[in-house]
Tab-separated table of C-alpha atoms in Angstrom:
chain	number	residue	atom	x	y	z
A	16	UNK	CA	-34.760	7.318	42.913
A	17	UNK	CA	-35.918	8.046	38.679
A	18	UNK	CA	-32.778	10.487	39.067
A	19	UNK	CA	-30.252	8.073	40.600
A	20	UNK	CA	-31.203	5.979	37.544
A	21	UNK	CA	-30.924	7.769	34.918
A	22	UNK	CA	-27.428	8.834	36.279
A	23	UNK	CA	-26.787	5.285	36.427
A	24	UNK	CA	-27.407	4.604	33.190
A	25	UNK	CA	-25.505	7.315	32.087
A	26	UNK	CA	-22.364	5.858	33.666
A	27	UNK	CA	-22.789	2.715	31.809
A	28	UNK	CA	-22.593	4.096	28.112
A	29	UNK	CA	-19.956	6.125	28.650
A	30	UNK	CA	-16.947	4.673	27.169
A	31	UNK	CA	-14.911	5.020	30.752
A	32	UNK	CA	-17.329	2.549	32.094
A	33	UNK	CA	-16.706	-0.001	29.492
A	34	UNK	CA	-13.133	0.146	29.648
A	35	UNK	CA	-13.725	-2.733	32.216
A	36	UNK	CA	-14.607	-5.998	30.962
A	37	UNK	CA	-15.177	-8.698	32.702
A	38	UNK	CA	-13.582	-7.534	35.744
A	39	UNK	CA	-10.010	-6.655	33.779
A	40	UNK	CA	-9.098	-3.489	32.060
A	41	UNK	CA	-9.255	-2.811	28.439
A	42	UNK	CA	-5.276	-1.288	28.305
A	43	UNK	CA	-5.340	-2.372	24.813
A	44	UNK	CA	-7.880	-0.084	23.854
A	45	UNK	CA	-5.349	2.947	25.312
A	46	UNK	CA	-2.633	1.902	23.430
A	47	UNK	CA	-4.151	1.931	20.200
A	48	UNK	CA	-5.298	5.022	20.701
A	49	UNK	CA	-1.823	6.651	21.158
A	50	UNK	CA	-1.075	4.342	18.105
A	51	UNK	CA	-3.819	6.115	16.328
A	52	UNK	CA	-2.510	9.754	17.417
A	53	UNK	CA	0.782	8.492	15.738
A	54	UNK	CA	-0.365	7.450	12.415
A	55	UNK	CA	-2.338	10.954	12.769
A	56	UNK	CA	0.807	13.123	13.576
A	57	UNK	CA	2.871	11.457	10.568
A	58	UNK	CA	0.413	11.608	8.260
A	59	UNK	CA	-0.809	15.471	9.358
A	60	UNK	CA	2.413	16.710	10.763
A	61	UNK	CA	5.149	15.502	8.640
A	62	UNK	CA	2.788	15.389	5.910
A	63	UNK	CA	4.071	11.014	5.086
A	64	UNK	CA	0.431	9.591	3.200
A	65	UNK	CA	-1.086	11.782	4.697
A	66	UNK	CA	-4.588	10.995	2.598
A	67	UNK	CA	-4.417	7.347	3.709
A	68	UNK	CA	-2.628	7.487	7.542
A	69	UNK	CA	-5.224	10.184	8.714
A	70	UNK	CA	-8.063	7.798	7.734
A	71	UNK	CA	-6.611	4.771	8.748
A	72	UNK	CA	-5.477	6.381	12.022
A	73	UNK	CA	-9.040	8.046	12.430
A	74	UNK	CA	-10.927	5.227	12.441
A	75	UNK	CA	-8.393	3.365	14.310
A	76	UNK	CA	-9.447	6.213	16.835
A	77	UNK	CA	-12.801	5.725	16.715
A	78	UNK	CA	-12.824	1.477	16.635
A	79	UNK	CA	-10.782	1.553	20.268
A	80	UNK	CA	-12.315	4.048	22.056
A	81	UNK	CA	-14.262	1.810	24.637
A	82	UNK	CA	-17.859	0.700	23.905
A	83	UNK	CA	-17.493	2.145	20.336
A	84	UNK	CA	-16.968	-1.120	18.452
A	85	UNK	CA	-20.504	-2.872	20.336
A	86	UNK	CA	-22.650	0.757	18.133
A	87	UNK	CA	-19.943	1.210	15.265
A	88	UNK	CA	-19.894	-2.258	13.922
A	89	UNK	CA	-22.912	-3.566	15.122
A	90	UNK	CA	-24.344	-6.542	13.456
A	91	UNK	CA	-27.584	-6.534	11.411
A	92	UNK	CA	-30.951	-7.715	12.424
A	93	UNK	CA	-34.493	-8.360	10.976
A	94	UNK	CA	-35.326	-5.394	13.448
A	95	UNK	CA	-32.402	-2.871	13.149
A	96	UNK	CA	-29.696	-2.066	10.467
A	97	UNK	CA	-26.113	-2.452	12.167
A	98	UNK	CA	-23.651	-0.366	12.546
A	99	UNK	CA	-21.963	2.713	9.997
A	100	UNK	CA	-18.730	0.553	10.223
A	101	UNK	CA	-19.933	-2.972	9.321
A	102	UNK	CA	-21.255	-1.849	6.028
A	103	UNK	CA	-18.125	0.549	5.582
A	104	UNK	CA	-15.659	-2.629	6.044
A	105	UNK	CA	-17.838	-4.615	3.569
A	106	UNK	CA	-15.869	-2.856	0.590
A	107	UNK	CA	-12.510	-4.599	2.050
A	108	UNK	CA	-14.114	-7.819	2.920
A	109	UNK	CA	-15.752	-8.175	-0.185
A	110	UNK	CA	-12.537	-7.083	-1.750
A	111	UNK	CA	-13.865	-3.875	-3.846
A	112	UNK	CA	-12.159	-1.311	-2.473
A	113	UNK	CA	-8.461	-2.627	-4.184
A	114	UNK	CA	-9.348	-2.682	-7.060
A	115	UNK	CA	-10.769	0.334	-7.623
A	116	UNK	CA	-7.738	2.075	-6.368
A	117	UNK	CA	-5.700	0.809	-8.771
A	118	UNK	CA	-8.514	2.038	-11.624
A	119	UNK	CA	-7.611	5.558	-10.195
A	120	UNK	CA	-3.877	4.753	-9.833
A	121	UNK	CA	-4.042	3.623	-13.343
A	122	UNK	CA	-5.945	7.110	-14.641
A	123	UNK	CA	-3.432	9.076	-12.916
A	124	UNK	CA	-0.369	7.461	-14.058
A	125	UNK	CA	2.125	7.967	-16.841
A	126	UNK	CA	3.538	4.095	-18.879
A	127	UNK	CA	5.427	6.290	-21.062
A	128	UNK	CA	8.898	6.282	-19.418
A	129	UNK	CA	8.339	2.358	-18.893
A	130	UNK	CA	7.068	1.715	-22.474
A	131	UNK	CA	10.591	4.371	-23.879
A	132	UNK	CA	12.545	1.859	-21.629
A	133	UNK	CA	11.508	-1.740	-21.451
A	134	UNK	CA	14.589	-2.778	-19.415
A	135	UNK	CA	12.689	-0.697	-16.302
A	136	UNK	CA	10.380	-4.502	-16.535
A	137	UNK	CA	13.743	-6.181	-15.039
A	138	UNK	CA	14.117	-3.395	-12.296
A	139	UNK	CA	10.780	-4.044	-11.549
A	140	UNK	CA	10.918	-7.551	-11.076
A	141	UNK	CA	14.061	-7.348	-9.549
A	142	UNK	CA	12.575	-5.028	-6.658
A	143	UNK	CA	9.806	-8.691	-6.168
A	144	UNK	CA	12.444	-9.968	-4.508
A	145	UNK	CA	11.667	-8.862	-0.918
A	146	UNK	CA	8.409	-10.514	-0.923
A	147	UNK	CA	9.727	-14.184	-2.285
A	148	UNK	CA	12.184	-14.396	0.252
A	149	UNK	CA	9.952	-12.854	3.207
A	150	UNK	CA	7.703	-15.070	2.178
A	151	UNK	CA	10.095	-18.394	2.871
A	152	UNK	CA	11.035	-16.638	6.019
A	153	UNK	CA	7.690	-16.149	7.475
A	154	UNK	CA	7.112	-20.115	6.822
A	155	UNK	CA	10.015	-20.629	8.496
A	156	UNK	CA	8.868	-18.726	11.591
A	157	UNK	CA	5.819	-20.536	11.818
A	158	UNK	CA	2.586	-18.600	9.727
A	159	UNK	CA	1.066	-20.938	7.896
A	160	UNK	CA	1.891	-20.612	4.081
A	161	UNK	CA	-1.593	-18.450	3.368
A	162	UNK	CA	-0.496	-15.777	6.015
A	163	UNK	CA	3.345	-16.021	5.131
A	164	UNK	CA	1.979	-14.947	1.968
A	165	UNK	CA	-0.031	-12.349	2.711
A	166	UNK	CA	2.607	-11.321	5.105
A	167	UNK	CA	4.806	-10.890	2.654
A	168	UNK	CA	3.110	-9.021	-0.203
A	169	UNK	CA	4.543	-6.239	1.939
A	170	UNK	CA	7.709	-5.974	0.365
A	171	UNK	CA	6.322	-4.663	-2.910
A	172	UNK	CA	5.553	-1.384	-0.853
A	173	UNK	CA	1.766	-1.367	-3.078
A	174	UNK	CA	-1.069	-0.851	0.184
A	175	UNK	CA	-4.079	-2.180	-1.956
A	176	UNK	CA	-1.768	-5.198	-3.405
A	177	UNK	CA	-1.520	-5.829	0.437
A	178	UNK	CA	-4.836	-5.444	1.522
A	179	UNK	CA	-6.260	-7.526	-1.763
A	180	UNK	CA	-3.674	-10.341	-0.967
A	181	UNK	CA	-4.508	-10.870	2.673
A	182	UNK	CA	-8.283	-10.316	1.932
A	183	UNK	CA	-8.346	-13.025	-0.571
A	184	UNK	CA	-6.077	-15.212	1.409
A	185	UNK	CA	-9.163	-14.926	4.474
A	186	UNK	CA	-6.684	-13.830	7.069
A	187	UNK	CA	-8.196	-12.563	10.449
A	188	UNK	CA	-9.257	-8.785	10.866
A	189	UNK	CA	-6.414	-8.127	13.073
A	190	UNK	CA	-3.333	-9.681	10.518
A	191	UNK	CA	-5.246	-7.417	8.148
A	192	UNK	CA	-5.019	-4.550	9.548
A	193	UNK	CA	-1.746	-5.345	10.971
A	194	UNK	CA	-0.298	-5.919	7.223
A	195	UNK	CA	-1.975	-2.819	6.258
A	196	UNK	CA	-0.794	-0.635	8.561
A	197	UNK	CA	2.559	-2.093	8.284
A	198	UNK	CA	2.657	-1.402	4.317
A	199	UNK	CA	1.044	2.105	4.377
A	200	UNK	CA	3.935	3.123	7.092
A	201	UNK	CA	6.757	1.865	5.749
A	202	UNK	CA	5.618	3.677	2.166
A	203	UNK	CA	5.693	6.545	4.458
A	204	UNK	CA	9.290	5.874	5.459
A	205	UNK	CA	10.556	5.356	2.153
A	206	UNK	CA	12.430	8.851	1.930
A	207	UNK	CA	13.840	7.912	5.370
A	208	UNK	CA	14.759	4.373	4.545
A	209	UNK	CA	15.713	3.674	0.785
A	210	UNK	CA	18.270	7.033	1.104
A	211	UNK	CA	20.742	5.086	3.373
A	212	UNK	CA	20.562	1.804	1.517
A	213	UNK	CA	21.185	3.221	-2.103
A	214	UNK	CA	24.384	5.010	-0.359
A	215	UNK	CA	25.334	1.618	1.136
A	216	UNK	CA	24.991	-0.272	-2.342
A	217	UNK	CA	26.500	2.341	-4.854
A	218	UNK	CA	29.767	4.158	-4.709
A	219	UNK	CA	29.188	7.757	-6.133
A	220	UNK	CA	30.106	7.751	-9.661
A	221	UNK	CA	27.570	5.283	-10.055
A	222	UNK	CA	25.254	8.248	-8.159
A	223	UNK	CA	26.429	10.648	-10.449
A	224	UNK	CA	25.584	8.906	-13.937
A	225	UNK	CA	23.918	10.924	-16.341
A	226	UNK	CA	21.539	8.840	-17.980
A	227	UNK	CA	20.537	9.343	-21.849
A	228	UNK	CA	17.504	11.746	-22.690
A	229	UNK	CA	14.273	9.269	-23.208
A	230	UNK	CA	12.473	8.567	-26.243
A	231	UNK	CA	9.357	9.983	-27.502
A	232	UNK	CA	6.406	7.788	-26.990
A	233	UNK	CA	3.422	7.620	-29.410
A	234	UNK	CA	-0.080	7.888	-28.714
A	235	UNK	CA	-0.616	4.818	-30.463
A	236	UNK	CA	1.523	3.168	-28.269
A	237	UNK	CA	0.178	4.054	-24.956
A	238	UNK	CA	-3.257	3.016	-26.171
A	239	UNK	CA	-1.901	-0.247	-27.274
A	240	UNK	CA	0.213	-1.038	-24.220
A	241	UNK	CA	-2.279	-1.481	-21.363
A	242	UNK	CA	-4.252	-3.820	-24.123
A	243	UNK	CA	-1.490	-5.843	-24.507
A	244	UNK	CA	-0.541	-6.135	-21.049
A	245	UNK	CA	-4.060	-7.137	-20.311
A	246	UNK	CA	-3.947	-10.263	-23.142
A	247	UNK	CA	-0.544	-11.171	-21.953
A	248	UNK	CA	-0.503	-11.468	-18.313
A	249	UNK	CA	-4.354	-12.559	-18.233
A	250	UNK	CA	-3.781	-15.060	-20.401
A	251	UNK	CA	-0.162	-16.663	-18.361
A	252	UNK	CA	-2.147	-15.438	-14.620
A	253	UNK	CA	-5.379	-14.713	-14.575
A	254	UNK	CA	-5.394	-14.853	-10.960
A	255	UNK	CA	-3.446	-10.767	-11.402
A	256	UNK	CA	-6.190	-9.502	-13.288
A	257	UNK	CA	-8.775	-7.979	-10.785
A	258	UNK	CA	-5.667	-5.623	-9.432
A	259	UNK	CA	-4.384	-5.645	-13.156
A	260	UNK	CA	-6.919	-4.958	-15.136
A	261	UNK	CA	-8.707	-2.553	-13.653
A	262	UNK	CA	-5.079	-0.749	-13.528
A	263	UNK	CA	-4.756	-0.759	-17.278
A	264	UNK	CA	-8.607	0.061	-17.909
A	265	UNK	CA	-7.672	3.144	-15.785
A	266	UNK	CA	-5.115	4.184	-17.743
A	267	UNK	CA	-6.234	3.024	-21.367
A	268	UNK	CA	-9.282	5.856	-20.143
A	269	UNK	CA	-6.505	8.282	-19.991
A	270	UNK	CA	-4.782	7.393	-22.784
A	271	UNK	CA	-7.650	7.196	-25.303
A	272	UNK	CA	-9.280	10.663	-25.224
A	273	UNK	CA	-12.614	9.732	-26.202
A	274	UNK	CA	-13.228	9.296	-22.358
A	275	UNK	CA	-11.726	12.206	-20.718
A	276	UNK	CA	-14.946	12.328	-18.233
A	277	UNK	CA	-14.453	8.813	-17.304
A	278	UNK	CA	-10.669	9.323	-16.494
A	279	UNK	CA	-11.153	12.220	-14.341
A	280	UNK	CA	-13.614	10.947	-12.503
A	281	UNK	CA	-11.434	7.374	-11.812
A	282	UNK	CA	-8.208	9.267	-10.805
A	283	UNK	CA	-10.448	12.382	-8.739
A	284	UNK	CA	-14.166	12.023	-7.061
A	285	UNK	CA	-14.015	8.027	-7.043
A	286	UNK	CA	-10.403	7.738	-6.079
A	287	UNK	CA	-10.601	10.335	-2.871
A	288	UNK	CA	-13.962	8.458	-2.161
A	289	UNK	CA	-12.566	5.095	-1.880
A	290	UNK	CA	-9.653	6.130	-0.426
A	291	UNK	CA	-11.848	7.489	2.694
A	292	UNK	CA	-13.615	4.647	3.076
A	293	UNK	CA	-10.424	1.701	2.409
A	294	UNK	CA	-8.357	4.172	4.983
A	295	UNK	CA	-11.726	3.893	7.600
A	296	UNK	CA	-12.119	-0.052	7.216
A	297	UNK	CA	-8.546	-0.814	7.491
A	298	UNK	CA	-8.157	1.846	11.023
A	299	UNK	CA	-11.468	0.134	12.661
A	300	UNK	CA	-10.475	-3.413	12.052
A	301	UNK	CA	-7.233	-2.676	14.553
A	302	UNK	CA	-9.216	-3.556	17.629
A	303	UNK	CA	-6.813	-2.947	20.200
A	304	UNK	CA	-7.588	-6.755	21.998
A	305	UNK	CA	-7.116	-8.544	18.880
A	306	UNK	CA	-4.303	-5.705	17.513
A	307	UNK	CA	-1.707	-6.354	20.380
A	308	UNK	CA	-0.096	-9.819	19.623
A	309	UNK	CA	3.038	-11.501	19.324
A	310	UNK	CA	1.538	-12.065	15.688
A	311	UNK	CA	1.163	-8.585	15.087
A	312	UNK	CA	5.033	-7.701	15.779
A	313	UNK	CA	6.236	-10.457	13.561
A	314	UNK	CA	4.482	-9.035	10.722
A	315	UNK	CA	6.161	-5.368	11.544
A	316	UNK	CA	9.044	-7.120	11.252
A	317	UNK	CA	8.901	-9.137	8.633
A	318	UNK	CA	7.168	-6.618	6.713
A	319	UNK	CA	10.359	-3.785	6.994
A	320	UNK	CA	12.676	-6.687	6.091
A	321	UNK	CA	10.575	-7.798	2.627
A	322	UNK	CA	10.319	-4.063	1.945
A	323	UNK	CA	14.425	-3.865	2.979
A	324	UNK	CA	15.077	-6.527	0.397
A	325	UNK	CA	12.653	-5.557	-2.489
A	326	UNK	CA	14.926	-2.155	-2.735
A	327	UNK	CA	18.094	-4.080	-2.141
A	328	UNK	CA	16.969	-6.031	-4.775
A	329	UNK	CA	16.060	-3.464	-7.286
A	330	UNK	CA	19.566	-1.887	-6.411
A	331	UNK	CA	21.876	-4.924	-7.340
A	332	UNK	CA	19.751	-5.024	-10.785
A	333	UNK	CA	20.281	-1.801	-11.237
A	334	UNK	CA	23.992	-2.098	-10.898
A	335	UNK	CA	24.489	-4.847	-13.223
A	336	UNK	CA	22.476	-3.243	-15.545
A	337	UNK	CA	24.971	-0.311	-15.538
A	338	UNK	CA	27.637	-2.777	-16.056
A	339	UNK	CA	25.779	-4.476	-18.934
A	340	UNK	CA	25.241	-0.818	-20.736
A	341	UNK	CA	29.168	-0.224	-19.520
A	342	UNK	CA	27.629	2.479	-17.328
A	343	UNK	CA	24.692	4.159	-18.885
A	344	UNK	CA	22.168	3.048	-16.385
A	345	UNK	CA	22.549	4.655	-13.013
A	346	UNK	CA	21.609	2.102	-10.154
A	347	UNK	CA	19.583	4.420	-8.201
A	348	UNK	CA	16.608	3.750	-10.394
A	349	UNK	CA	16.572	0.313	-9.359
A	350	UNK	CA	14.766	1.133	-5.940
A	351	UNK	CA	11.795	2.816	-7.405
A	352	UNK	CA	10.943	-0.895	-8.143
A	353	UNK	CA	9.659	-1.190	-5.127
A	354	UNK	CA	5.863	0.340	-6.417
A	355	UNK	CA	4.843	3.501	-3.959
A	356	UNK	CA	4.197	5.767	-7.256
A	357	UNK	CA	5.830	8.447	-7.426
A	358	UNK	CA	7.590	8.729	-4.045
A	359	UNK	CA	10.343	5.882	-4.629
A	360	UNK	CA	11.290	7.548	-7.715
A	361	UNK	CA	11.486	10.904	-6.645
A	362	UNK	CA	13.755	9.424	-3.556
A	363	UNK	CA	15.705	8.508	-6.418
A	364	UNK	CA	16.229	12.047	-8.100
A	365	UNK	CA	16.661	13.489	-4.497
A	366	UNK	CA	19.722	11.127	-3.823
A	367	UNK	CA	21.300	11.523	-7.154
A	368	UNK	CA	20.718	15.017	-7.136
A	369	UNK	CA	22.911	15.174	-3.898
A	370	UNK	CA	26.149	13.826	-5.936
A	371	UNK	CA	24.851	15.857	-9.030
A	372	UNK	CA	22.658	18.579	-9.044
A	373	UNK	CA	21.888	18.882	-12.571
A	374	UNK	CA	21.251	15.364	-12.698
A	375	UNK	CA	17.622	14.614	-13.850
A	376	UNK	CA	16.564	10.980	-13.042
A	377	UNK	CA	12.738	11.204	-12.216
A	378	UNK	CA	11.524	10.572	-15.707
A	379	UNK	CA	14.186	7.370	-15.336
A	380	UNK	CA	13.259	6.394	-11.896
A	381	UNK	CA	9.243	6.647	-13.276
A	382	UNK	CA	9.714	3.462	-15.633
A	383	UNK	CA	10.750	0.751	-12.571
A	384	UNK	CA	8.092	2.455	-10.546
A	385	UNK	CA	5.479	2.010	-12.914
A	386	UNK	CA	7.012	-1.479	-13.920
A	387	UNK	CA	6.960	-1.909	-9.677
A	388	UNK	CA	2.931	-1.536	-9.580
A	389	UNK	CA	2.686	-3.835	-12.681
A	390	UNK	CA	5.056	-6.335	-10.851
A	391	UNK	CA	3.284	-6.630	-7.113
A	392	UNK	CA	0.359	-6.946	-8.880
A	393	UNK	CA	1.811	-10.171	-11.235
A	394	UNK	CA	3.154	-11.291	-7.553
A	395	UNK	CA	0.137	-11.030	-5.934
A	396	UNK	CA	-1.434	-13.389	-8.793
A	397	UNK	CA	1.259	-15.574	-8.116
A	398	UNK	CA	0.744	-15.921	-4.507
A	399	UNK	CA	-2.935	-16.513	-4.858
A	400	UNK	CA	-2.531	-19.252	-7.569
A	401	UNK	CA	0.247	-20.962	-5.460
A	402	UNK	CA	-1.949	-20.769	-2.303
């Protein structure tokens, strides 16, 4: 009898037994397990955004194993600690991880191309068009103002910014996960989506334009730049400072030459640790029974629309600058204004070299690319100030 009881307890603890809740089969969990495997394949097999898609996919895999949620997300009590994922996800819910990610991005990024060509700010701003167009579109589709803002920010193609805005807006865990997965998925698909738009909106002649070499940027300029940007944006839009301020601090650590150890830590060890925890946290919020809803599908579609419109906005501004400068600006660099450093800049370079193998646009595209990171942080501040 005792042996039978042991077998019964063992069966009741299995994931297979937990697959049925209240007499209903939890098919949603198994769908999400399949989605998790797709994300892992994209990250590992296709090598698209692996540093984030692999942790996100694995976190999604763990949390959707029937019965795992009760263990991993267990709430703490006076007598027992909470589940491991309960504590890890605090970094997202308390809005800690995204600013630290921006610190690491700043420490890894060279702002020289942006400083050398200030017109890049215009292209970075134009690429935020998708955010604000999608904002109104989402509200028309019935999203509340804060939900519409959290969805629209996907157009910036900046995962940490999407997480930051969605968390500050107080959206549900399932919506936060949908927004984040959509943002990083579209970032991974940049080499597929953007070239199509580039060829549709530019001519062969425009894609073949060779731009003049950028002027050298002094170390003094690179040190002053993050301080000035922080002061200007902070005075105008304080809501942008958690992201923008950390971005500029990371860059200052890199450029000032007296904090090499801090810059190395921010861009390597700290960045890697937070990336792992951020990915796992986001994936663990994608519980099948909550994630698979009509609102999730709307977010995925709106996110794609926002990203496409952002790319179009940058390209159209690039074409305008091409006309105003009498053919000195290659419009392709405008598409890099959607952020996603440095992938979007590399795509501009790749498309240009298909027309002219000796055309080197990478450093020119890095200007709008960095401007896009700053632009997405400013756009986030605008949305937070409005809602």
